[in-house]
XYZ file of C-alpha atoms in Angstrom:
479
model
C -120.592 -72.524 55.285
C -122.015 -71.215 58.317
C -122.275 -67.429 59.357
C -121.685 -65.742 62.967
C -122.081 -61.974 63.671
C -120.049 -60.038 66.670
C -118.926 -56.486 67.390
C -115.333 -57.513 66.894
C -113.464 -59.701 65.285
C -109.404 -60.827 65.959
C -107.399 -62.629 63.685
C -104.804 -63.219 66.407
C -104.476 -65.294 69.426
C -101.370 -63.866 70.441
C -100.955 -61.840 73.591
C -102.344 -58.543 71.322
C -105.170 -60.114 70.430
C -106.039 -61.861 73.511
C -105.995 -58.323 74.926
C -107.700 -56.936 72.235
C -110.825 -59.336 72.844
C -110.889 -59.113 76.219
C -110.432 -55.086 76.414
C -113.761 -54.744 73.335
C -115.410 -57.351 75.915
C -115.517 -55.343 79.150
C -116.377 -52.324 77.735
C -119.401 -54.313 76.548
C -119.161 -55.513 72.870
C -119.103 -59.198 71.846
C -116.005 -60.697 70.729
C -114.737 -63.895 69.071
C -110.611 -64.402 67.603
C -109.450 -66.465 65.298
C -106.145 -68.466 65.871
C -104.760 -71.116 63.250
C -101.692 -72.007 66.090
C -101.690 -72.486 69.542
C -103.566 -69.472 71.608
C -101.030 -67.554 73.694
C -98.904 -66.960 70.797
C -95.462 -66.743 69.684
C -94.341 -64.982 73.269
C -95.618 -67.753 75.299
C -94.502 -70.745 73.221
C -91.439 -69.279 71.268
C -90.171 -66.294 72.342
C -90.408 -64.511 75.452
C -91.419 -66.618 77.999
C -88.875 -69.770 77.086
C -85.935 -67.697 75.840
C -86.052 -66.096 79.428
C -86.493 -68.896 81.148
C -83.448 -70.804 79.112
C -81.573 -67.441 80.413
C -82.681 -67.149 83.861
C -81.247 -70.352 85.040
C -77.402 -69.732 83.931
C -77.602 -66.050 85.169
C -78.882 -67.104 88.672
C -75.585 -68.927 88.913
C -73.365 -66.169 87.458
C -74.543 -64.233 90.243
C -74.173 -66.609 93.168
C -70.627 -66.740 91.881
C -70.272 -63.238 91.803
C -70.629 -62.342 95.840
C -68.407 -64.122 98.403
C -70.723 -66.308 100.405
C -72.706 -67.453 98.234
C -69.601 -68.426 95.974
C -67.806 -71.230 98.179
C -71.869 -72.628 98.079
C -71.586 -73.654 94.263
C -69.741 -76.754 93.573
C -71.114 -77.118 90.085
C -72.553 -75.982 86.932
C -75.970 -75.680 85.127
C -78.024 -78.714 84.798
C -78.916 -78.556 81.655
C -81.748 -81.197 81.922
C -83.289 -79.170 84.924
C -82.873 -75.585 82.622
C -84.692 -77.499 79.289
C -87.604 -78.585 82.223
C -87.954 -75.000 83.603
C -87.797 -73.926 80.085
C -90.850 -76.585 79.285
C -92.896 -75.434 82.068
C -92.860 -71.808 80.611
C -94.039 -72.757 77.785
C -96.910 -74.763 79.134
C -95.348 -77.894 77.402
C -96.621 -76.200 74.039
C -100.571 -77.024 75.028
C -102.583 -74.014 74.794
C -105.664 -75.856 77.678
C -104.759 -73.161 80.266
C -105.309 -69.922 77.776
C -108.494 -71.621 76.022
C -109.948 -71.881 79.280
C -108.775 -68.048 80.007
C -110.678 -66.738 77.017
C -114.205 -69.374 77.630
C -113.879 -67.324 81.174
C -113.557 -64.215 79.737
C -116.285 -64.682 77.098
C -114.486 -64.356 74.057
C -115.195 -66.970 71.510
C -112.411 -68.986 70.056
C -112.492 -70.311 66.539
C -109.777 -72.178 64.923
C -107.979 -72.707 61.394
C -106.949 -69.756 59.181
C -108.910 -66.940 58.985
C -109.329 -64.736 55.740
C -110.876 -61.239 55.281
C -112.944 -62.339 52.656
C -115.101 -58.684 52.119
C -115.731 -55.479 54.443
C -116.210 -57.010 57.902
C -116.836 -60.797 56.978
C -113.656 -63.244 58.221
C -113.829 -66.746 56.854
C -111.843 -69.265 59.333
C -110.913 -72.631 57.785
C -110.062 -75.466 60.305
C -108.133 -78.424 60.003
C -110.834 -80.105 57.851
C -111.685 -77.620 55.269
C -114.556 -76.775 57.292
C -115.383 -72.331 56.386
C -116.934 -70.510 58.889
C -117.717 -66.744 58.145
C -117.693 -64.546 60.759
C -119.322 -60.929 60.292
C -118.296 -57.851 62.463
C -120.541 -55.285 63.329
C -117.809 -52.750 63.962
C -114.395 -53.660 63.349
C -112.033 -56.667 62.706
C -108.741 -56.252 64.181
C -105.282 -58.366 62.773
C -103.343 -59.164 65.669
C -101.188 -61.838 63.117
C -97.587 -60.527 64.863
C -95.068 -61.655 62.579
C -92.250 -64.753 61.958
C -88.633 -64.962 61.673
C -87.272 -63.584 58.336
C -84.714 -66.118 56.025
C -82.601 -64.480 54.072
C -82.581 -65.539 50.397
C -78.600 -67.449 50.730
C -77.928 -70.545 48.528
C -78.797 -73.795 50.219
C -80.040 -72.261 53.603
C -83.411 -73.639 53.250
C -82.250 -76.935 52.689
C -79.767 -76.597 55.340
C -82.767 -76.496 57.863
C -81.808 -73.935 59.965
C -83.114 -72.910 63.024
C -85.455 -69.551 63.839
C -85.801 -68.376 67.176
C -88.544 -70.830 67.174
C -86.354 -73.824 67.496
C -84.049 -72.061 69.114
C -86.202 -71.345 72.143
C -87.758 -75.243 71.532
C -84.581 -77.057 71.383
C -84.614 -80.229 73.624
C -80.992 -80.132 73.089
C -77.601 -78.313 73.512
C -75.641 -78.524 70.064
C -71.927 -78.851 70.561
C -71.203 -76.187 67.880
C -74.168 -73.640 67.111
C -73.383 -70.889 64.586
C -75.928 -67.593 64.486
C -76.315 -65.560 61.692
C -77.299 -62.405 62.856
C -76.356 -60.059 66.151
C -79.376 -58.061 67.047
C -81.579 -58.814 69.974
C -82.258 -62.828 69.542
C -78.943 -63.486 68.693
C -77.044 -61.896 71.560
C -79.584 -63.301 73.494
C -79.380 -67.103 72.467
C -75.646 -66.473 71.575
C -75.711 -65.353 75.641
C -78.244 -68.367 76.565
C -76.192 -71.795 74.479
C -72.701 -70.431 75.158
C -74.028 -71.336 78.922
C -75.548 -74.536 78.282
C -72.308 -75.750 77.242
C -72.379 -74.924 73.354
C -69.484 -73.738 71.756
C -71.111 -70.303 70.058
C -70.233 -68.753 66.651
C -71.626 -65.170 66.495
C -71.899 -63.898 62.882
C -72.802 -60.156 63.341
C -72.519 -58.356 59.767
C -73.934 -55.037 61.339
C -72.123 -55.184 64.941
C -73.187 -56.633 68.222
C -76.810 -54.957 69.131
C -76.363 -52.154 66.593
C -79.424 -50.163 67.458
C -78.882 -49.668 71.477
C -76.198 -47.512 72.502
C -72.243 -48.062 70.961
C -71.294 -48.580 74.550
C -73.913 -51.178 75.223
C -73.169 -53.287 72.354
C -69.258 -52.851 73.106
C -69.754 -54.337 76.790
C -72.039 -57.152 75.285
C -69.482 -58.543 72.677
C -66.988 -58.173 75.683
C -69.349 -60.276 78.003
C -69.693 -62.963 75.130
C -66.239 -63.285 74.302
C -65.068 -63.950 77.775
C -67.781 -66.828 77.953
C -65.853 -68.285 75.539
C -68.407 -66.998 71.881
C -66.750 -66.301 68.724
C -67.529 -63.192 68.014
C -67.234 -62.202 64.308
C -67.943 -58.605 63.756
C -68.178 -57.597 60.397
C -68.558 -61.635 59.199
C -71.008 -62.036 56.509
C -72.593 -65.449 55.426
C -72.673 -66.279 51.483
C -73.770 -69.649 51.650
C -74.882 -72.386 53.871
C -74.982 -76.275 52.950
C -75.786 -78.966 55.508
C -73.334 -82.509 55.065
C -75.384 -85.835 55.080
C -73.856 -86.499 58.994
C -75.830 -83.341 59.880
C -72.488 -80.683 60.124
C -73.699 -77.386 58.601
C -71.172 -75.164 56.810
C -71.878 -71.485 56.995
C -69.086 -69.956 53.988
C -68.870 -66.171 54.810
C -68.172 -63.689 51.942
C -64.754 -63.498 52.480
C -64.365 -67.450 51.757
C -64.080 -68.471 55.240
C -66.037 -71.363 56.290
C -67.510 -72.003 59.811
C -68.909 -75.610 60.820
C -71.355 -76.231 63.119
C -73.790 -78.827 64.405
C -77.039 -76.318 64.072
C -77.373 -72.489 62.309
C -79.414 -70.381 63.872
C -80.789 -67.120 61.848
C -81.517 -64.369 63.474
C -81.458 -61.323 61.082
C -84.917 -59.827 61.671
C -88.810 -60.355 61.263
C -91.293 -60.347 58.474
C -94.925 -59.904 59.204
C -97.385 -62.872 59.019
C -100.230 -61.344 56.564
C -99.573 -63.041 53.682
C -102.642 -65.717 53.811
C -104.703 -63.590 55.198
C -106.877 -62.041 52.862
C -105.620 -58.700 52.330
C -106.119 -58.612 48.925
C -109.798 -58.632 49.199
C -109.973 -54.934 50.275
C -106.952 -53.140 48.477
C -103.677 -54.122 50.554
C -100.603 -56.204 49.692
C -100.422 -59.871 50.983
C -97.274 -59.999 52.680
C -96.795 -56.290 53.567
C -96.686 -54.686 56.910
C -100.088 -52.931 57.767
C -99.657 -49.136 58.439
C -101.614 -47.299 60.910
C -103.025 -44.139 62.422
C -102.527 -43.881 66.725
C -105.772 -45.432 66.865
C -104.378 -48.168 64.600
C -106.521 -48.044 62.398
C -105.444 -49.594 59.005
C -104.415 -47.534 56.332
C -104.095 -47.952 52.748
C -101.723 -47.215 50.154
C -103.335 -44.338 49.181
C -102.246 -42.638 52.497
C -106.334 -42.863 53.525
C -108.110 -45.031 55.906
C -109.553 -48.626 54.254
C -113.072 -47.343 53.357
C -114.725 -46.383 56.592
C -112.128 -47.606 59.129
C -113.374 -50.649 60.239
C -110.030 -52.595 59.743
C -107.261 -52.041 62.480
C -103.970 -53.825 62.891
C -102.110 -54.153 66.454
C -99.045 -55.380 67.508
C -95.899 -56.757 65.600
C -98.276 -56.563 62.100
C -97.849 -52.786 62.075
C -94.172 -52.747 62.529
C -94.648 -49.739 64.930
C -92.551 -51.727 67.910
C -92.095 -55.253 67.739
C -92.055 -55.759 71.503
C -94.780 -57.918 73.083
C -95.229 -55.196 76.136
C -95.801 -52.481 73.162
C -98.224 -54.601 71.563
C -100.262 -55.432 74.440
C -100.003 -51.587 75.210
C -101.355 -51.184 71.822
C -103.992 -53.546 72.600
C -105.529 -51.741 74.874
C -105.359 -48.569 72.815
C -107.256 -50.112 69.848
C -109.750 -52.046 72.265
C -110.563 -48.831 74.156
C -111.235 -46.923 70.600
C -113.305 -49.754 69.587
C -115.559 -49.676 72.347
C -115.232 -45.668 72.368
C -116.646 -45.772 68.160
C -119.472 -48.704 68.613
C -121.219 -46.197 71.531
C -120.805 -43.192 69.806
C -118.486 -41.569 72.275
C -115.790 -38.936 71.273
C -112.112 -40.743 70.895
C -109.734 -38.829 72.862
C -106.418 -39.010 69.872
C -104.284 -36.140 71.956
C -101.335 -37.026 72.249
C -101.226 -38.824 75.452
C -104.994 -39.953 74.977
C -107.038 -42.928 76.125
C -107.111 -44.166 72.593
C -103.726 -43.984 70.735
C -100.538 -45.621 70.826
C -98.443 -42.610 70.694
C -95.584 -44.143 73.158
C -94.401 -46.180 69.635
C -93.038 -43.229 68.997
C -90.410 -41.728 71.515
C -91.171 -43.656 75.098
C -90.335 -47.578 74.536
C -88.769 -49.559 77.035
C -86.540 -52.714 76.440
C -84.609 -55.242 78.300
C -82.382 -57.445 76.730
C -81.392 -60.528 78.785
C -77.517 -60.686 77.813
C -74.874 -60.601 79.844
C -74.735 -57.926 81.472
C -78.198 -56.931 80.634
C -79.635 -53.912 78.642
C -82.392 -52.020 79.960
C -83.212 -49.008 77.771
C -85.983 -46.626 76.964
C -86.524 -43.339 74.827
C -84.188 -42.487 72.641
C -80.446 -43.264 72.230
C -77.888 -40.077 71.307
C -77.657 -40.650 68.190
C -81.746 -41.275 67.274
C -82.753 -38.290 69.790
C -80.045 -35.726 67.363
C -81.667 -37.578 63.865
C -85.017 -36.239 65.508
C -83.595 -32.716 65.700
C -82.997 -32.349 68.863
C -80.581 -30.829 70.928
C -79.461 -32.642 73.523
C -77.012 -33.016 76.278
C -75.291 -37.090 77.105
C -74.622 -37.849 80.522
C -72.771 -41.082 81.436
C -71.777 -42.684 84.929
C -69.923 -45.429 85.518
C -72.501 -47.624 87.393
C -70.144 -49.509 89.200
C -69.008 -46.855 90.922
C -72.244 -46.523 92.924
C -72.369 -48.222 96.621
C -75.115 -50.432 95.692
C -73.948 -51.756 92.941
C -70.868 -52.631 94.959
C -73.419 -54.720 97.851
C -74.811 -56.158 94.856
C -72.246 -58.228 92.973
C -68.491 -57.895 93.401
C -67.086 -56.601 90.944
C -70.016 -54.802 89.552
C -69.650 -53.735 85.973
C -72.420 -51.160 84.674
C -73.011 -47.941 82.707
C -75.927 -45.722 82.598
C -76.430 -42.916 80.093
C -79.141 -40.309 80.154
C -79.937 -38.241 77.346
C -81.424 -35.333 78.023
C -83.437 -32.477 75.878
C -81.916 -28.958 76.464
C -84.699 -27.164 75.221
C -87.260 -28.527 77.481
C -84.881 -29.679 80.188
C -86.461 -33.478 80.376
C -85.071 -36.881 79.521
C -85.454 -37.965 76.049
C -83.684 -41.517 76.611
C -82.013 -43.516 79.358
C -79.410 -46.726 79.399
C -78.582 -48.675 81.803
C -76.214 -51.472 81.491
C -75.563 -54.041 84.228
C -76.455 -57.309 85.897
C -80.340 -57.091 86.547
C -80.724 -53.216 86.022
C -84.104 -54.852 83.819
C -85.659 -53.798 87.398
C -84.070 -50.161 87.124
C -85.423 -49.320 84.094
C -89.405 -48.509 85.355
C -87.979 -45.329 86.868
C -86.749 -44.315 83.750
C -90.044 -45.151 81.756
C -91.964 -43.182 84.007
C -89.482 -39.780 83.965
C -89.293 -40.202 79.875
C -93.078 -40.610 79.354
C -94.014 -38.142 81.977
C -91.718 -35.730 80.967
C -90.676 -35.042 84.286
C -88.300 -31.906 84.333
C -84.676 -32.339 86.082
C -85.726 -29.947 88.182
C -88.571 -31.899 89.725
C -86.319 -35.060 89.394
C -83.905 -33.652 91.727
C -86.179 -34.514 94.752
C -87.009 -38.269 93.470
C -84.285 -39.316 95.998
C -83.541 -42.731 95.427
C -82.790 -45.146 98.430
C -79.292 -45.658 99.916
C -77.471 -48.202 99.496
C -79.173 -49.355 95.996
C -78.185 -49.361 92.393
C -81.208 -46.499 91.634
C -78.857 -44.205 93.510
C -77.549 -43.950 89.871
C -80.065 -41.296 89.585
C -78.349 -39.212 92.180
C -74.762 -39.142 90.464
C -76.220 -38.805 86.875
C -77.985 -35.126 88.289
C -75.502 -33.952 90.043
C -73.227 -35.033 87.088
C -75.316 -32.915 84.852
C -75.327 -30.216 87.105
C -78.014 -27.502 88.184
């Protein structure tokens, strides 16, 4: 065994920790991360990056189709071969050369295999051979792990060999008949994404269609997918799942109902990737979410910080937001505090401070690349009255607006804003709509800088454009 002392060290070479390393770096601190995949992490290989880019192709063509002009132009569909490519490029072909090169220029050293918390600041990284390195941190270590797709514990699903969003976002081809299990986020989106490929899409959605955004939102969505031709069973629960020797899987739903398909994919929700990672070796649960301060600095299940808070967990490990933008945000948070601690400065934990991820909380924006899309951030109605407080919806048809009009014919949209009465700012904003994912900025900004509708009434948005929504929501909620 060989031993290696830095200021920091990542177990994580995910888009957190990347930014992580290279945030403790330029404020001066050494830095090496520890990755037992491919560095760039799930968003660049199997997520983010290849789900959009299996999306972007098949909405590009929805809206040629959708203004006159450009219509008579198409005389075909979606090449699916070209889409998979595009898709492939994305991903970097799954080789990780370009981001190992990124962190040698950056200075951040890289170690391979799986790394293990072994004792208070000492990470042991096994590679491929059996090889143990330990690595010793003078200040901090920092699990950046994110987390994997949950599978449900239903007879014969295992050995059905279904797909995660993993092999969903990998496939290198379009299954005649894919069934999902699941009808949050990743399966509205692939349910969205294989319906235009050509597959012919079961949608299995026990809890409703996107059943955390807004009831309209989720409403227009299951619209959207069943007039591209998706099954959409609300309601549907699956009981079983066995795969036949010719490869046809059959999903059996509680109610006795059976649904066939080529491929099952399951969707129904995350579960964070800590159990092999030595947890146990300072007083946590293998397995378990880590929970933090703002600072993110771990906790332990005594409600106190692990012995003198040298252990910090960013990202999807922490369950705060499991959005890649929010961990990267968080990134910086817990890189600046590191660097802030190791000098001996003061760590500014106010609520909008340098150091502390406090957005998690009430400011998070989302896009999810359906059809229409869903651009959100805040709060939604229902969430903002949970938190106590009292508020006052406003809703506007967003095709209605002259913009939206010039931009697609036949322009379908909503927006909501939800706004606090008591301090007269916006607690949450909708918008639903082809490519309102570039609205939604705006929005951020107002919610996080709590930007009164006062002031807001002299943002005047450009005319003729889609942010003119901004305009008709005001004067729809009135001085």
């Amino acid at each position: 065994m060989s031993d290696h002392m830095y200021d920091v060290i990542v177990i994580g070479a995910g888009p957190v920790g990347e930014n992580v390393a290279d945030r403790v770096v330029q404020g001066g601190l050494s830095a090496a991360i520890v990755e037992r995949e491919l560095v760039g992490g799930e968003c660049s290989y199997w997520a983010c990056m290849p789900t959009k880019a299996l999306l972007r192709s098949t909405a590009a063509l929805r809206a040629a189709r959708q203004v006159s002009g450009s219509r008579e132009a198409v005389t075909g569909g979606v090449d699916v071969a070209a889409v998979l490519r595009r898709r492939d490029s994305f991903a970097s072909h799954w080789k990780d050369d370009g981001q190992v090169s990124w962190l040698d220029s950056a200075g951040i050293k890289l170690y391979r295999g799986q790394g293990r918390i072994s004792s208070t600041r000492v990470v042991e990284v096994t590679d491929e051979s059996g090889r143990v390195t330990s690595l010793t941190a003078r200040h901090a270590v920092v699990v950046a792990t994110g987390s994997a797709a949950l599978l449900p514990d239903l007879p014969g699903l295992r050995e059905a060999r279904p797909w995660s969003s993993r092999e969903a976002a990998a496939a290198t081809t379009v299954p005649g008949r894919l069934a999902i299990i699941g009808g949050g986020v990743v399966a509205s989106e692939m349910a969205t994404a294989f319906a235009a490929l050509g597959s012919a899409v079961t949608l299995m959605a026990r809890d409703g269609v996107l059943p955390l955004a807004e009831p309209h939102a989720g409403v227009q969505v299951t619209e959207s997918l069943r007039e591209a031709g998706v099954s959409v069973r609300l309601g549907a629960e699956a009981g079983a799942v066995k795969r036949d020797g010719d490869g046809t899987v059959h999903i059996t739903l509680t109610t006795g109902e059976v649904v066939e398909a080529d491929e099952v994919l399951v969707a129904v929700g995350r579960t964070p990737n800590t159990q092999d990672i030595g947890l146990d070796a300072v007083g946590l649960t293998p397995g378990d979410w880590l929970t933090v301060d703002d600072t993110l600095r771990v906790i332990g299940d005594d409600g106190e910080l692990l012995a003198d808070g040298w252990l910090y967990a960013a990202g999807d490990v922490n369950r705060r937001v499991l959005l890649t933008h929010q961990g990267k945000y968080q990134a910086r948070a817990v890189g600046d505090a590191i660097v802030a601690r190791a000098q001996g400065e003061a760590v500014d934990d106010s609520q909008w401070g340098r150091h502390v991820a406090t957005a998690d909380e009430r400011a998070v924006p989302q896009v999810i690349f359906t059809e229409p899309e869903i651009a959100s951030v805040g709060l939604t109605a229902a969430a903002a009255e949970a938190a106590g407080i009292r508020i006052r919806v406003v809703d506007y048809d967003l095709g209605a607006i002259a913009g939206s009009a010039l931009h697609a014919e036949g322009y379908r949209g909503h927006a909501r804003m939800v706004v606090d009465e008591d301090r007269k700012v916006i607690v949450g904003f909708t918008l639903v709509g082809p490519d309102v994912a570039e609205l939604l900025h705006a929005a951020t900004i107002a919610v996080v800088g709590e930007v009164s509708i006062d002031r807001l009434w002299h943002a005047v948005p450009a005319y003729p454009t889609v942010s003119e929504v901004w305009l008709r929501l005001l004067e729809a909620y009135g001085r």
